[in-house]
Amino acid sequence: MAGVGIGALFFYYIVKHNPLRAREMLATSNEYIKYLPVDKSTTNMISPILDFTTRHSSFQDNSTKPIIAMNNSQQYQGEQRIINSGKTGTKRSVSETKKKFVASRQNWTCEDCKTQLSAWFEVDHIVRLDHGGSNHVDNLVALCRECHGKKTAMENL
């Protein structure tokens, strides 16, 4: 019983002197308790506390980080930005977003062997950058690693 009292005093001290730290500590303990192996009666006793802290922390998170819905014109503008970017760049790097866009245009199949792309697919320039090509999506194709390796080896011979 003394341990519970000391724990309660410690918790009160933390909450009083540093409320943000207390909130973080409570959220962390909540996560630990969720995954501890406990029996059904203990779970029934602790679950109202966990439900309260989960609801309370998610409410505060939503108030500090608002969710903004995109309308169709904003989504279209974002897609157009991906399509039109890279026209003048000569840097040999393509963003992950653009790689996924190129792969989705090809229905997630390799342009060369027509197999389904794995998570490790690569994007290749149709016209190489050193030959005047660009990072524009019309100059990019998604290839599996094997086909990209073969194509690069043949170009470098």
Tab-separated table of N, CA and C in Angstrom:
chain	number	residue	atom	x	y	z
A	1	MET	N	0.816	-1.185	0.000
A	1	MET	CA	0.000	0.000	0.000
A	1	MET	C	0.870	1.264	0.000
A	2	ALA	N	1.994	1.184	0.676
A	2	ALA	CA	2.896	2.337	0.734
A	2	ALA	C	3.464	2.644	-0.653
A	3	GLY	N	3.704	1.593	-1.432
A	3	GLY	CA	4.216	1.785	-2.792
A	3	GLY	C	3.233	2.544	-3.669
A	4	VAL	N	1.948	2.232	-3.516
A	4	VAL	CA	0.915	2.936	-4.284
A	4	VAL	C	0.871	4.401	-3.877
A	5	GLY	N	0.979	4.666	-2.581
A	5	GLY	CA	0.972	6.046	-2.083
A	5	GLY	C	2.163	6.833	-2.600
A	6	ILE	N	3.346	6.219	-2.559
A	6	ILE	CA	4.552	6.884	-3.061
A	6	ILE	C	4.418	7.137	-4.560
A	7	GLY	N	3.881	6.153	-5.280
A	7	GLY	CA	3.667	6.316	-6.720
A	7	GLY	C	2.707	7.449	-7.024
A	8	ALA	N	1.633	7.553	-6.233
A	8	ALA	CA	0.653	8.623	-6.431
A	8	ALA	C	1.274	9.987	-6.151
A	9	LEU	N	2.083	10.087	-5.087
A	9	LEU	CA	2.751	11.353	-4.781
A	9	LEU	C	3.740	11.743	-5.886
A	10	PHE	N	4.471	10.762	-6.375
A	10	PHE	CA	5.416	11.008	-7.461
A	10	PHE	C	4.676	11.505	-8.704
A	11	PHE	N	3.568	10.854	-9.028
A	11	PHE	CA	2.775	11.253	-10.189
A	11	PHE	C	2.235	12.676	-10.011
A	12	TYR	N	1.748	12.991	-8.820
A	12	TYR	CA	1.244	14.336	-8.525
A	12	TYR	C	2.360	15.372	-8.697
A	13	TYR	N	3.557	15.050	-8.204
A	13	TYR	CA	4.697	15.951	-8.321
A	13	TYR	C	5.035	16.213	-9.794
A	14	ILE	N	5.073	15.164	-10.608
A	14	ILE	CA	5.382	15.296	-12.040
A	14	ILE	C	4.327	16.154	-12.739
A	15	VAL	N	3.056	15.879	-12.463
A	15	VAL	CA	1.969	16.625	-13.104
A	15	VAL	C	2.031	18.098	-12.721
A	16	LYS	N	2.318	18.377	-11.472
A	16	LYS	CA	2.333	19.754	-10.988
A	16	LYS	C	3.500	20.549	-11.578
A	17	HIS	N	4.684	19.949	-11.654
A	17	HIS	CA	5.875	20.682	-12.068
A	17	HIS	C	6.122	20.681	-13.568
A	18	ASN	N	5.676	19.664	-14.271
A	18	ASN	CA	5.914	19.603	-15.713
A	18	ASN	C	4.769	18.853	-16.390
A	19	PRO	N	3.669	19.523	-16.699
A	19	PRO	CA	2.493	18.837	-17.241
A	19	PRO	C	2.738	18.162	-18.590
A	20	LEU	N	3.565	18.761	-19.445
A	20	LEU	CA	3.820	18.139	-20.746
A	20	LEU	C	4.580	16.827	-20.594
A	21	ARG	N	5.529	16.816	-19.685
A	21	ARG	CA	6.289	15.591	-19.420
A	21	ARG	C	5.368	14.526	-18.834
A	22	ALA	N	4.442	14.932	-17.987
A	22	ALA	CA	3.497	13.988	-17.385
A	22	ALA	C	2.603	13.382	-18.459
A	23	ARG	N	2.155	14.196	-19.396
A	23	ARG	CA	1.311	13.686	-20.485
A	23	ARG	C	2.075	12.661	-21.319
A	24	GLU	N	3.335	12.981	-21.614
A	24	GLU	CA	4.170	12.063	-22.387
A	24	GLU	C	4.392	10.759	-21.616
A	25	MET	N	4.655	10.881	-20.321
A	25	MET	CA	4.871	9.703	-19.486
A	25	MET	C	3.609	8.849	-19.405
A	26	LEU	N	2.453	9.485	-19.290
A	26	LEU	CA	1.186	8.765	-19.225
A	26	LEU	C	0.910	8.037	-20.540
A	27	ALA	N	1.183	8.691	-21.654
A	27	ALA	CA	0.970	8.054	-22.960
A	27	ALA	C	1.909	6.867	-23.137
A	28	THR	N	3.160	7.010	-22.709
A	28	THR	CA	4.120	5.913	-22.815
A	28	THR	C	3.708	4.745	-21.933
A	29	SER	N	3.288	5.037	-20.690
A	29	SER	CA	2.842	3.947	-19.816
A	29	SER	C	1.613	3.269	-20.382
A	30	ASN	N	0.740	4.041	-21.002
A	30	ASN	CA	-0.446	3.485	-21.640
A	30	ASN	C	-0.041	2.466	-22.705
A	31	GLU	N	0.965	2.816	-23.506
A	31	GLU	CA	1.436	1.896	-24.544
A	31	GLU	C	2.044	0.633	-23.929
A	32	TYR	N	2.817	0.778	-22.865
A	32	TYR	CA	3.403	-0.386	-22.202
A	32	TYR	C	2.321	-1.306	-21.638
A	33	ILE	N	1.339	-0.713	-20.981
A	33	ILE	CA	0.295	-1.509	-20.331
A	33	ILE	C	-0.534	-2.271	-21.354
A	34	LYS	N	-0.734	-1.685	-22.533
A	34	LYS	CA	-1.527	-2.355	-23.574
A	34	LYS	C	-0.956	-3.722	-23.932
A	35	TYR	N	0.366	-3.831	-23.940
A	35	TYR	CA	1.009	-5.047	-24.418
A	35	TYR	C	1.537	-5.952	-23.312
A	36	LEU	N	1.297	-5.600	-22.066
A	36	LEU	CA	1.710	-6.462	-20.962
A	36	LEU	C	0.791	-7.678	-20.869
A	37	PRO	N	1.349	-8.832	-20.569
A	37	PRO	CA	0.491	-10.013	-20.399
A	37	PRO	C	-0.192	-9.966	-19.029
A	38	VAL	N	-1.471	-9.627	-19.011
A	38	VAL	CA	-2.231	-9.550	-17.765
A	38	VAL	C	-3.492	-10.390	-17.893
A	39	ASP	N	-4.025	-10.798	-16.740
A	39	ASP	CA	-5.240	-11.618	-16.766
A	39	ASP	C	-6.476	-10.759	-17.039
A	40	LYS	N	-7.603	-11.426	-17.255
A	40	LYS	CA	-8.839	-10.756	-17.670
A	40	LYS	C	-9.350	-9.770	-16.618
A	41	SER	N	-9.280	-10.128	-15.341
A	41	SER	CA	-9.803	-9.226	-14.306
A	41	SER	C	-8.971	-7.945	-14.215
A	42	THR	N	-7.663	-8.063	-14.361
A	42	THR	CA	-6.807	-6.878	-14.344
A	42	THR	C	-7.084	-6.009	-15.564
A	43	THR	N	-7.282	-6.644	-16.704
A	43	THR	CA	-7.605	-5.898	-17.922
A	43	THR	C	-8.906	-5.132	-17.753
A	44	ASN	N	-9.917	-5.783	-17.141
A	44	ASN	CA	-11.199	-5.110	-16.915
A	44	ASN	C	-11.052	-3.919	-15.973
A	45	MET	N	-10.125	-4.021	-15.015
A	45	MET	CA	-9.921	-2.935	-14.071
A	45	MET	C	-9.153	-1.770	-14.725
A	46	ILE	N	-8.180	-2.079	-15.569
A	46	ILE	CA	-7.319	-1.057	-16.162
A	46	ILE	C	-7.937	-0.427	-17.412
A	47	SER	N	-8.806	-1.142	-18.121
A	47	SER	CA	-9.310	-0.645	-19.407
A	47	SER	C	-10.018	0.708	-19.337
A	48	PRO	N	-10.795	1.034	-18.287
A	48	PRO	CA	-11.382	2.387	-18.264
A	48	PRO	C	-10.326	3.490	-18.209
A	49	ILE	N	-9.239	3.237	-17.503
A	49	ILE	CA	-8.160	4.228	-17.423
A	49	ILE	C	-7.497	4.374	-18.783
A	50	LEU	N	-7.241	3.239	-19.443
A	50	LEU	CA	-6.617	3.278	-20.762
A	50	LEU	C	-7.517	3.979	-21.768
A	51	ASP	N	-8.809	3.698	-21.719
A	51	ASP	CA	-9.741	4.349	-22.637
A	51	ASP	C	-9.746	5.857	-22.420
A	52	PHE	N	-9.713	6.280	-21.170
A	52	PHE	CA	-9.714	7.712	-20.872
A	52	PHE	C	-8.452	8.379	-21.407
A	53	THR	N	-7.291	7.769	-21.156
A	53	THR	CA	-6.042	8.397	-21.598
A	53	THR	C	-5.937	8.387	-23.111
A	54	THR	N	-6.437	7.351	-23.758
A	54	THR	CA	-6.391	7.305	-25.215
A	54	THR	C	-7.271	8.396	-25.807
A	55	ARG	N	-8.494	8.521	-25.307
A	55	ARG	CA	-9.397	9.556	-25.814
A	55	ARG	C	-8.834	10.944	-25.536
A	56	HIS	N	-8.297	11.125	-24.349
A	56	HIS	CA	-7.790	12.441	-23.966
A	56	HIS	C	-6.594	12.835	-24.828
A	57	SER	N	-5.650	11.921	-25.053
A	57	SER	CA	-4.466	12.269	-25.829
A	57	SER	C	-4.803	12.448	-27.294
A	58	SER	N	-5.741	11.665	-27.834
A	58	SER	CA	-6.084	11.849	-29.240
A	58	SER	C	-6.814	13.166	-29.445
A	59	PHE	N	-7.599	13.599	-28.446
A	59	PHE	CA	-8.272	14.890	-28.543
A	59	PHE	C	-7.241	16.011	-28.592
A	60	GLN	N	-6.233	15.928	-27.741
A	60	GLN	CA	-5.232	16.987	-27.724
A	60	GLN	C	-4.384	16.961	-28.981
A	61	ASP	N	-4.068	15.776	-29.498
A	61	ASP	CA	-3.290	15.694	-30.723
A	61	ASP	C	-4.044	16.321	-31.882
A	62	ASN	N	-5.367	16.078	-31.960
A	62	ASN	CA	-6.151	16.647	-33.049
A	62	ASN	C	-6.232	18.159	-32.960
A	63	SER	N	-6.219	18.689	-31.748
A	63	SER	CA	-6.318	20.140	-31.626
A	63	SER	C	-5.014	20.813	-32.022
A	64	THR	N	-3.887	20.130	-31.878
A	64	THR	CA	-2.622	20.739	-32.249
A	64	THR	C	-2.238	20.439	-33.686
A	65	LYS	N	-2.778	19.388	-34.267
A	65	LYS	CA	-2.456	19.018	-35.635
A	65	LYS	C	-3.748	18.845	-36.428
A	66	PRO	N	-4.286	19.914	-36.977
A	66	PRO	CA	-5.560	19.792	-37.687
A	66	PRO	C	-5.413	19.003	-38.980
A	67	ILE	N	-6.468	18.317	-39.343
A	67	ILE	CA	-6.498	17.561	-40.587
A	67	ILE	C	-7.187	18.422	-41.626
A	68	ILE	N	-6.507	18.623	-42.737
A	68	ILE	CA	-7.054	19.463	-43.789
A	68	ILE	C	-7.366	18.576	-44.986
A	69	ALA	N	-8.625	18.561	-45.382
A	69	ALA	CA	-9.039	17.750	-46.523
A	69	ALA	C	-8.672	18.476	-47.816
A	70	MET	N	-8.227	17.685	-48.808
A	70	MET	CA	-7.901	18.253	-50.105
A	70	MET	C	-9.105	18.129	-51.019
A	71	ASN	N	-9.430	19.200	-51.720
A	71	ASN	CA	-10.484	19.077	-52.710
A	71	ASN	C	-9.874	18.575	-54.017
A	72	ASN	N	-10.689	18.292	-54.992
A	72	ASN	CA	-10.202	17.696	-56.239
A	72	ASN	C	-9.234	18.602	-56.983
A	73	SER	N	-9.445	19.913	-56.942
A	73	SER	CA	-8.542	20.806	-57.668
A	73	SER	C	-7.154	20.805	-57.034
A	74	GLN	N	-7.078	20.716	-55.693
A	74	GLN	CA	-5.773	20.655	-55.036
A	74	GLN	C	-5.064	19.352	-55.379
A	75	GLN	N	-5.811	18.257	-55.428
A	75	GLN	CA	-5.214	16.970	-55.779
A	75	GLN	C	-4.718	17.015	-57.217
A	76	TYR	N	-5.502	17.611	-58.105
A	76	TYR	CA	-5.117	17.736	-59.508
A	76	TYR	C	-3.862	18.587	-59.634
A	77	GLN	N	-3.786	19.681	-58.858
A	77	GLN	CA	-2.608	20.541	-58.904
A	77	GLN	C	-1.366	19.796	-58.434
A	78	GLY	N	-1.517	18.981	-57.400
A	78	GLY	CA	-0.383	18.194	-56.921
A	78	GLY	C	0.085	17.200	-57.965
A	79	GLU	N	-0.868	16.570	-58.642
A	79	GLU	CA	-0.522	15.615	-59.694
A	79	GLU	C	0.171	16.331	-60.851
A	80	GLN	N	-0.324	17.503	-61.215
A	80	GLN	CA	0.297	18.276	-62.293
A	80	GLN	C	1.712	18.708	-61.910
A	81	ARG	N	1.920	19.029	-60.632
A	81	ARG	CA	3.247	19.419	-60.185
A	81	ARG	C	4.229	18.259	-60.344
A	82	ILE	N	3.778	17.031	-60.028
A	82	ILE	CA	4.638	15.858	-60.201
A	82	ILE	C	4.953	15.653	-61.674
A	83	ILE	N	3.929	15.767	-62.521
A	83	ILE	CA	4.120	15.541	-63.954
A	83	ILE	C	5.078	16.568	-64.546
A	84	ASN	N	4.927	17.820	-64.173
A	84	ASN	CA	5.716	18.885	-64.792
A	84	ASN	C	7.076	19.109	-64.155
A	85	SER	N	7.342	18.516	-63.015
A	85	SER	CA	8.633	18.749	-62.374
A	85	SER	C	9.726	17.977	-63.094
A	86	GLY	N	10.936	18.466	-62.985
A	86	GLY	CA	12.086	17.758	-63.528
A	86	GLY	C	12.371	18.040	-64.977
A	87	LYS	N	11.755	19.044	-65.570
A	87	LYS	CA	11.997	19.326	-66.982
A	87	LYS	C	13.386	19.899	-67.220
A	88	THR	N	13.898	20.653	-66.266
A	88	THR	CA	15.183	21.307	-66.479
A	88	THR	C	16.291	20.730	-65.616
A	89	GLY	N	15.992	19.811	-64.735
A	89	GLY	CA	17.006	19.297	-63.822
A	89	GLY	C	17.954	18.318	-64.487
A	90	THR	N	19.198	18.325	-64.032
A	90	THR	CA	20.172	17.356	-64.523
A	90	THR	C	20.701	16.506	-63.382
A	91	LYS	N	20.096	16.628	-62.207
A	91	LYS	CA	20.521	15.847	-61.052
A	91	LYS	C	19.972	14.437	-61.178
A	92	ARG	N	20.780	13.453	-60.872
A	92	ARG	CA	20.385	12.063	-61.033
A	92	ARG	C	19.636	11.564	-59.803
A	93	SER	N	18.535	12.202	-59.477
A	93	SER	CA	17.703	11.702	-58.393
A	93	SER	C	16.252	12.016	-58.709
A	94	VAL	N	15.407	11.030	-58.467
A	94	VAL	CA	13.977	11.151	-58.718
A	94	VAL	C	13.287	10.855	-57.397
A	95	SER	N	12.313	11.664	-57.032
A	95	SER	CA	11.640	11.489	-55.747
A	95	SER	C	10.854	10.180	-55.716
A	96	GLU	N	10.630	9.687	-54.507
A	96	GLU	CA	9.839	8.459	-54.337
A	96	GLU	C	8.426	8.644	-54.869
A	97	THR	N	7.882	9.830	-54.702
A	97	THR	CA	6.534	10.107	-55.200
A	97	THR	C	6.491	9.980	-56.708
A	98	LYS	N	7.496	10.539	-57.366
A	98	LYS	CA	7.527	10.473	-58.826
A	98	LYS	C	7.760	9.035	-59.293
A	99	LYS	N	8.594	8.279	-58.577
A	99	LYS	CA	8.814	6.871	-58.931
A	99	LYS	C	7.503	6.097	-58.875
A	100	LYS	N	6.741	6.316	-57.809
A	100	LYS	CA	5.459	5.617	-57.670
A	100	LYS	C	4.475	6.069	-58.739
A	101	PHE	N	4.517	7.336	-59.094
A	101	PHE	CA	3.638	7.848	-60.144
A	101	PHE	C	3.949	7.169	-61.475
A	102	VAL	N	5.237	7.061	-61.808
A	102	VAL	CA	5.648	6.418	-63.062
A	102	VAL	C	5.235	4.952	-63.057
A	103	ALA	N	5.458	4.261	-61.945
A	103	ALA	CA	5.089	2.845	-61.858
A	103	ALA	C	3.581	2.664	-61.968
A	104	SER	N	2.816	3.554	-61.363
A	104	SER	CA	1.357	3.416	-61.434
A	104	SER	C	0.849	3.667	-62.851
A	105	ARG	N	1.507	4.532	-63.607
A	105	ARG	CA	1.129	4.750	-65.013
A	105	ARG	C	1.335	3.483	-65.838
A	106	GLN	N	2.271	2.653	-65.419
A	106	GLN	CA	2.559	1.390	-66.115
A	106	GLN	C	1.821	0.223	-65.473
A	107	ASN	N	0.850	0.490	-64.620
A	107	ASN	CA	0.102	-0.552	-63.902
A	107	ASN	C	1.014	-1.452	-63.079
A	108	TRP	N	2.065	-0.872	-62.540
A	108	TRP	CA	3.008	-1.563	-61.658
A	108	TRP	C	3.638	-2.788	-62.319
A	109	THR	N	3.917	-2.668	-63.628
A	109	THR	CA	4.618	-3.742	-64.342
A	109	THR	C	5.911	-3.181	-64.909
A	110	CYS	N	6.904	-4.043	-65.028
A	110	CYS	CA	8.191	-3.657	-65.591
A	110	CYS	C	7.993	-3.334	-67.072
A	111	GLU	N	8.546	-2.237	-67.516
A	111	GLU	CA	8.399	-1.811	-68.912
A	111	GLU	C	9.080	-2.785	-69.864
A	112	ASP	N	10.129	-3.461	-69.414
A	112	ASP	CA	10.896	-4.351	-70.282
A	112	ASP	C	10.332	-5.770	-70.301
A	113	CYS	N	10.268	-6.424	-69.144
A	113	CYS	CA	9.858	-7.837	-69.104
A	113	CYS	C	8.382	-8.033	-68.771
A	114	LYS	N	7.671	-6.966	-68.462
A	114	LYS	CA	6.220	-6.975	-68.190
A	114	LYS	C	5.815	-7.775	-66.955
A	115	THR	N	6.749	-8.060	-66.050
A	115	THR	CA	6.387	-8.729	-64.799
A	115	THR	C	5.965	-7.670	-63.785
A	116	GLN	N	5.281	-8.118	-62.727
A	116	GLN	CA	4.852	-7.174	-61.698
A	116	GLN	C	6.074	-6.646	-60.958
A	117	LEU	N	6.074	-5.342	-60.707
A	117	LEU	CA	7.203	-4.718	-60.018
A	117	LEU	C	7.203	-5.093	-58.545
A	118	SER	N	8.385	-5.357	-58.020
A	118	SER	CA	8.513	-5.606	-56.581
A	118	SER	C	8.669	-4.262	-55.877
A	119	ALA	N	8.795	-4.307	-54.579
A	119	ALA	CA	8.966	-3.072	-53.805
A	119	ALA	C	10.308	-2.410	-54.100
A	120	TRP	N	11.224	-3.130	-54.706
A	120	TRP	CA	12.562	-2.613	-54.980
A	120	TRP	C	12.741	-2.214	-56.435
A	121	PHE	N	11.659	-1.840	-57.101
A	121	PHE	CA	11.765	-1.449	-58.501
A	121	PHE	C	12.600	-0.186	-58.629
A	122	GLU	N	13.094	0.049	-59.835
A	122	GLU	CA	13.924	1.216	-60.096
A	122	GLU	C	13.345	1.996	-61.261
A	123	VAL	N	13.652	3.263	-61.302
A	123	VAL	CA	13.186	4.124	-62.383
A	123	VAL	C	14.387	4.479	-63.239
A	124	ASP	N	14.220	4.367	-64.555
A	124	ASP	CA	15.308	4.614	-65.490
A	124	ASP	C	14.932	5.753	-66.427
A	125	HIS	N	15.931	6.494	-66.877
A	125	HIS	CA	15.713	7.571	-67.842
A	125	HIS	C	15.727	6.968	-69.246
A	126	ILE	N	14.727	7.285	-70.050
A	126	ILE	CA	14.691	6.805	-71.437
A	126	ILE	C	15.846	7.439	-72.197
A	127	VAL	N	15.934	8.766	-72.150
A	127	VAL	CA	17.085	9.477	-72.699
A	127	VAL	C	17.949	9.856	-71.508
A	128	ARG	N	19.170	9.344	-71.490
A	128	ARG	CA	20.055	9.571	-70.352
A	128	ARG	C	20.264	11.052	-70.091
A	129	LEU	N	20.496	11.380	-68.825
A	129	LEU	CA	20.713	12.777	-68.450
A	129	LEU	C	21.931	13.364	-69.159
A	130	ASP	N	22.988	12.565	-69.291
A	130	ASP	CA	24.192	13.080	-69.943
A	130	ASP	C	24.038	13.186	-71.460
A	131	HIS	N	22.932	12.683	-72.000
A	131	HIS	CA	22.630	12.838	-73.428
A	131	HIS	C	21.496	13.836	-73.650
A	132	GLY	N	21.221	14.669	-72.646
A	132	GLY	CA	20.206	15.709	-72.796
A	132	GLY	C	18.837	15.348	-72.261
A	133	GLY	N	18.694	14.206	-71.605
A	133	GLY	CA	17.410	13.814	-71.036
A	133	GLY	C	17.089	14.616	-69.785
A	134	SER	N	15.881	14.423	-69.271
A	134	SER	CA	15.459	15.162	-68.080
A	134	SER	C	14.813	14.203	-67.086
A	135	ASN	N	14.442	14.750	-65.936
A	135	ASN	CA	13.743	13.972	-64.914
A	135	ASN	C	12.228	14.065	-65.067
A	136	HIS	N	11.753	14.525	-66.193
A	136	HIS	CA	10.317	14.632	-66.449
A	136	HIS	C	9.721	13.226	-66.528
A	137	VAL	N	8.469	13.075	-66.106
A	137	VAL	CA	7.849	11.740	-66.060
A	137	VAL	C	7.757	11.087	-67.435
A	138	ASP	N	7.714	11.886	-68.504
A	138	ASP	CA	7.671	11.300	-69.849
A	138	ASP	C	9.008	10.693	-70.249
A	139	ASN	N	10.071	11.025	-69.532
A	139	ASN	CA	11.394	10.472	-69.817
A	139	ASN	C	11.777	9.380	-68.824
A	140	LEU	N	10.826	8.906	-68.033
A	140	LEU	CA	11.112	7.898	-67.016
A	140	LEU	C	10.299	6.639	-67.257
A	141	VAL	N	10.915	5.487	-66.988
A	141	VAL	CA	10.205	4.205	-67.020
A	141	VAL	C	10.559	3.430	-65.760
A	142	ALA	N	9.613	2.649	-65.285
A	142	ALA	CA	9.843	1.803	-64.115
A	142	ALA	C	10.290	0.436	-64.602
A	143	LEU	N	11.387	-0.048	-64.034
A	143	LEU	CA	11.943	-1.351	-64.402
A	143	LEU	C	12.211	-2.161	-63.144
A	144	CYS	N	12.151	-3.486	-63.287
A	144	CYS	CA	12.580	-4.332	-62.174
A	144	CYS	C	14.100	-4.207	-62.069
A	145	ARG	N	14.659	-4.633	-60.975
A	145	ARG	CA	16.100	-4.452	-60.759
A	145	ARG	C	16.934	-5.194	-61.798
A	146	GLU	N	16.459	-6.373	-62.203
A	146	GLU	CA	17.215	-7.158	-63.172
A	146	GLU	C	17.268	-6.454	-64.527
A	147	CYS	N	16.117	-5.991	-65.001
A	147	CYS	CA	16.070	-5.312	-66.302
A	147	CYS	C	16.842	-3.997	-66.267
A	148	HIS	N	16.763	-3.278	-65.160
A	148	HIS	CA	17.502	-2.024	-65.049
A	148	HIS	C	19.003	-2.290	-65.062
A	149	GLY	N	19.430	-3.346	-64.376
A	149	GLY	CA	20.845	-3.702	-64.379
A	149	GLY	C	21.330	-4.074	-65.773
A	150	LYS	N	20.528	-4.861	-66.510
A	150	LYS	CA	20.898	-5.241	-67.886
A	150	LYS	C	20.981	-4.010	-68.781
A	151	LYS	N	19.985	-3.135	-68.697
A	151	LYS	CA	19.953	-1.941	-69.548
A	151	LYS	C	21.153	-1.041	-69.263
A	152	THR	N	21.457	-0.837	-67.996
A	152	THR	CA	22.586	0.011	-67.623
A	152	THR	C	23.901	-0.601	-68.089
A	153	ALA	N	24.041	-1.915	-67.948
A	153	ALA	CA	25.268	-2.584	-68.393
A	153	ALA	C	25.440	-2.449	-69.902
A	154	MET	N	24.347	-2.599	-70.651
A	154	MET	CA	24.431	-2.481	-72.111
A	154	MET	C	24.768	-1.044	-72.529
A	155	GLU	N	24.225	-0.057	-71.829
A	155	GLU	CA	24.509	1.342	-72.161
A	155	GLU	C	25.949	1.717	-71.850
A	156	ASN	N	26.528	1.102	-70.840
A	156	ASN	CA	27.884	1.456	-70.423
A	156	ASN	C	28.963	0.684	-71.164
A	157	LEU	N	28.588	-0.241	-72.031
A	157	LEU	CA	29.588	-0.992	-72.806
A	157	LEU	C	30.157	-0.178	-73.928
